[in-house]
Amino acid sequence: MADYRKQGDVAVLHANNPPVNALSYHVRQGLYDGIEAAEKDPSVKCIVICGKGKTFPVGADIREFASGSAKKFPNLIEVCDKIEACTKPVVAAIHGFALGGGLEISLGCHYRIGGTSCKVGFPEVNIGVLPGAGGTQRLPRVIGLKPSLDIITSGCHVGAKEALKLGILDKIVQGDVVTEGIKFAKSVQNQPLHGRRVSTMAVPDVSQANALCNSAMAEVKRKSSGLLAPVACVKSLRVAAQTPYKDGIKIESALMLQLMTSGQAKALQYAFFAERLASKWQVPGGASHATVTPRPVKSCAVVGGGYMGSGIVMCILNAGLPCILVEANQKFLDRGIKMIQGLYAGSVKLGKMSEQDAKKTLSLLKPTLRYEDLKDVDVVIEAVFEDMKLKQEVFGKLDKVCKKDALLCSNTSTLNIDKIASATRRPDRVMGMHFFAPAYYMKLLENIRGAETSPQTVATVTQLSVKIGKVPVLVGNCHGFVGNRMMAPYTTEAQRLLEEGAYPHQVDQVIEEFGIPIGPLKVGDLTGLDVSWKITREVSRMLGLDHTKREDVEPFGLYFPVRNALYEKGRLGRKTGAGFYKYEKAGSKVAIPDPLVMDIIDHHCREEGIDRRRIPPQEIYERCLYSLINEGFKTLEEGIAARPEDVDIIWLLGYGWPRYTGGPMHFASQIGLRRLYGRIEYYHNKYPDRDHWTPSRLLKTLSQQEHPVPLAQWGQFASTTSRL
Ligand SMILES: CCCCCCCCCCCCC/C=C/C(=O)SCCNC(=O)CCNC(=O)[C@H](O)C(C)(C)COP(=O)(O)OP(=O)(O)OC[C@H]1O[C@@H](n2cnc3c(N)ncnc32)[C@H](O)[C@@H]1OP(=O)(O)O
């Protein structure tokens, strides 16, 4: 709703819809009625629109796009037009954020003032729509086409100073923005409104419209191939330059309606809420984010200053927390410090940070070679080599020197967290924190709860994760957890396809066309074929298998003859300039299909008596993606992942899954579970020896329901108890 009050001859309209004043139906109605009431009241001379609580409205209520309420009278277009048509001056007083529909409301106002820390922007492209309440028509009339194209197609937030410079704000004010808004409104109450109604203005840089829009269109197509919304934004902005407002708004609405009903918008809006759901955890027994109070974390330590460890240190420092870095010897410690210093120097050079801030941040780092120095820290994150014996040794040492209530976390991507915890006398205060590389950049944190991890440990680690800028997803303990476990069948199928008739570039092309930025075999080259070879050897050992014997490893999906042949020839990937592909030189990024690799593959097939066949792209697509999705359902049925949304966030933020499909589980719901199950069963019959094609029981049950079960209810069909 919107609260209406009068202060002298000023009507003040507060949008009131906590926590972010999203412009849902009742808020729109309140604003519309408020303007009407103020217009009718002869004692009112001017009007201020503002937001209650922490922000100005941050946009339309995204949930109303799916429910259809966004179109209900008065829709946002009607509210903005009502404000603009008012015969008394209307001032937007912005604090916090004025985003999307919030900014559109402001552009409907005759004046806009903002607090020093306010931010404005049109983030609609991120949720698959456009600023469809006149945003694409009004913004260019205020600030010109060029900056409008930049702001609307990027979805970026614009700070107060920049907004003033561009002309979005008329004034920046100190102190309480509503009080200042009232003062400002009084100062303009006798000014004529002619010239202040944005829809009547002309776009200033109209003569360059075609050139600007053509170049913006080329840019959005290059940057976000396959995304509908940025393309529609450019189209709508072009219209603004060429058409009067009354016609432009109709075209904007038509484009908006197309986008609103597109699968992309649905998927992107699903991802928006899934990301916010991720940190809302619950564990068996009922303890949850809502019931458990985290312990305060005032200091941290990281063990291991390699690539991952250094990145983790930076996340902690960036959050303003002191961090001790421990290494095994001076050489490694110096290398870690140098890496961290270098990355901060890079940020300064790129203008992302001031030299002073970098210095201040770095002053929070305390390097040491002595474990004893960790005695007072609240949380330690171990980031040593992925080796159980080594990790247990480190945890044993940490357990001895750290204070009793310190939390000990392991940055492991696959290892058993209970086994690591068993090296301590505090398994309740041990947890996995699986960072993704580069740790200072990637937003995902897969947090692994061991069998004995206490709810308070989960609460504290979750809170710390958010504080260091991550999106934490709580998962259960199993080999590879959720992300890497799902990765296994995907990469296995990619490699098995090579033995049956495909070449690396053909597999990667299908996956890249789907929208994953880099195909599985190029990822193999990036990670290093020696690394994956060693992982296969270690996993085989753990399972008591001889990794050199095909009959041993094949039933476990650990037989990779092409990879092995390349490894034996010293083709270790990008770093040696040759792997599944060739590269111009060692370390180069451009993968070139290599006839030598094709010969190696053909030779292998001849030796094994395999008749190679042409593999259609659809088969590549299904075998890589459906096997991965099937594994995702298994993590749900086993309670390793708590919700399909969590699986999706892991893949969206950790593995480059295209956001406009919503993630593997949302994508599955779009394929249709009956159809998906049928295809998985087909491949199971075709490859009965491959365990990853055994259909998930959960998927089977869901696919057999008479009506499609909404994704949010899938959990009710998972029979096993949660292993979180
Ligand atoms: C012929 C005529 C036909 C006409 C047909 C058309 C008619 C209809 C026209 C309609 C046109 C509409 C045009 C406008 C479109 C929009 O405005 S789209 C929305 C644009 N805005 C956004 O995308 C902002 C999204 N929010 C954020 O970026 C962040 O929330 C924030 C504002 C930066 C704040 O961040 P933070 O403090 O970190 O809080 P969060 O955790 O992100 O959010 C807190 C809770 O609020 C929920 N939430 C946030 N934004 C929205 C929203 N816009 N709608 C609904 N809910 C929102 C968020 O989910 C959190 O909820 P909880 O997790 O439950 O706490």
mmCIF file of C-alpha atoms in Angstrom, residues 270-271 274-275 278 434 436 442-446 471 473 475 480-492 511 514-520 523 624-633 635 641 643-667:
data_model
loop_
_atom_site.group_PDB
_atom_site.id
_atom_site.type_symbol
_atom_site.label_atom_id
_atom_site.label_comp_id
_atom_site.label_asym_id
_atom_site.label_seq_id
_atom_site.Cartn_x
_atom_site.Cartn_y
_atom_site.Cartn_z
ATOM 1 C CA TYR A 270 12.943 -18.246 -11.037
ATOM 2 C CA ALA A 271 16.743 -17.884 -10.739
ATOM 3 C CA ALA A 274 16.259 -19.342 -6.112
ATOM 4 C CA GLU A 275 19.417 -17.324 -5.411
ATOM 5 C CA ALA A 278 19.785 -20.557 -1.138
ATOM 6 C CA HIS A 434 33.809 -25.649 -1.381
ATOM 7 C CA PHE A 436 35.100 -22.183 -6.883
ATOM 8 C CA MET A 442 33.098 -16.748 -8.104
ATOM 9 C CA LYS A 443 29.941 -16.181 -6.070
ATOM 10 C CA LEU A 444 29.084 -19.786 -5.253
ATOM 11 C CA LEU A 445 29.964 -21.553 -2.015
ATOM 12 C CA GLU A 446 28.908 -25.175 -1.636
ATOM 13 C CA VAL A 471 25.812 -17.232 -2.243
ATOM 14 C CA VAL A 473 24.206 -23.475 -0.665
ATOM 15 C CA VAL A 475 24.609 -29.642 0.826
ATOM 16 C CA GLY A 480 31.747 -34.636 -5.209
ATOM 17 C CA PHE A 481 28.794 -33.246 -3.192
ATOM 18 C CA VAL A 482 26.252 -31.816 -5.659
ATOM 19 C CA GLY A 483 28.142 -29.895 -8.358
ATOM 20 C CA ASN A 484 31.076 -32.187 -9.036
ATOM 21 C CA ARG A 485 28.946 -35.266 -8.585
ATOM 22 C CA MET A 486 26.682 -34.075 -11.417
ATOM 23 C CA MET A 487 29.745 -33.124 -13.442
ATOM 24 C CA ALA A 488 30.962 -36.743 -13.441
ATOM 25 C CA PRO A 489 28.355 -38.326 -15.778
ATOM 26 C CA TYR A 490 28.487 -35.235 -17.996
ATOM 27 C CA THR A 491 32.242 -35.513 -18.579
ATOM 28 C CA THR A 492 32.083 -39.298 -18.733
ATOM 29 C CA ILE A 511 27.289 -27.897 -25.387
ATOM 30 C CA PHE A 514 23.273 -24.840 -25.585
ATOM 31 C CA GLY A 515 24.814 -21.951 -23.658
ATOM 32 C CA ILE A 516 27.477 -23.415 -21.370
ATOM 33 C CA PRO A 517 30.383 -21.111 -22.243
ATOM 34 C CA ILE A 518 33.039 -23.795 -22.476
ATOM 35 C CA GLY A 519 32.487 -27.409 -23.507
ATOM 36 C CA PRO A 520 33.502 -30.393 -21.327
ATOM 37 C CA VAL A 523 37.350 -27.807 -19.632
ATOM 38 C CA CYS A 624 25.794 -35.027 -21.755
ATOM 39 C CA LEU A 625 22.935 -32.969 -20.308
ATOM 40 C CA TYR A 626 20.351 -35.605 -19.412
ATOM 41 C CA SER A 627 22.894 -37.781 -17.592
ATOM 42 C CA LEU A 628 23.870 -34.710 -15.540
ATOM 43 C CA ILE A 629 20.228 -33.900 -14.796
ATOM 44 C CA ASN A 630 19.530 -37.515 -13.795
ATOM 45 C CA GLU A 631 22.367 -37.259 -11.259
ATOM 46 C CA GLY A 632 20.859 -34.002 -9.991
ATOM 47 C CA PHE A 633 17.598 -35.846 -9.266
ATOM 48 C CA THR A 635 21.161 -35.838 -5.152
ATOM 49 C CA ALA A 641 20.638 -31.402 -2.070
ATOM 50 C CA ARG A 643 15.800 -28.381 -2.977
ATOM 51 C CA PRO A 644 15.847 -28.321 -6.793
ATOM 52 C CA GLU A 645 16.487 -24.580 -6.543
ATOM 53 C CA ASP A 646 19.761 -25.327 -4.708
ATOM 54 C CA VAL A 647 20.930 -27.660 -7.467
ATOM 55 C CA ASP A 648 20.154 -24.949 -9.995
ATOM 56 C CA ILE A 649 22.008 -22.232 -8.116
ATOM 57 C CA ILE A 650 25.074 -24.472 -7.850
ATOM 58 C CA TRP A 651 25.083 -24.976 -11.601
ATOM 59 C CA LEU A 652 24.235 -21.380 -12.482
ATOM 60 C CA LEU A 653 26.857 -19.808 -10.245
ATOM 61 C CA GLY A 654 29.526 -22.512 -10.218
ATOM 62 C CA TYR A 655 29.539 -24.175 -13.619
ATOM 63 C CA GLY A 656 28.335 -21.616 -16.176
ATOM 64 C CA TRP A 657 24.952 -23.244 -16.850
ATOM 65 C CA PRO A 658 22.967 -20.686 -18.935
ATOM 66 C CA ARG A 659 20.870 -18.615 -16.563
ATOM 67 C CA TYR A 660 18.101 -18.102 -19.104
ATOM 68 C CA THR A 661 17.226 -21.803 -18.787
ATOM 69 C CA GLY A 662 16.979 -21.465 -14.994
ATOM 70 C CA GLY A 663 19.446 -24.287 -14.195
ATOM 71 C CA PRO A 664 19.346 -28.051 -14.815
ATOM 72 C CA MET A 665 16.316 -28.766 -12.633
ATOM 73 C CA HIS A 666 14.224 -25.884 -13.962
ATOM 74 C CA PHE A 667 15.316 -26.892 -17.455
#
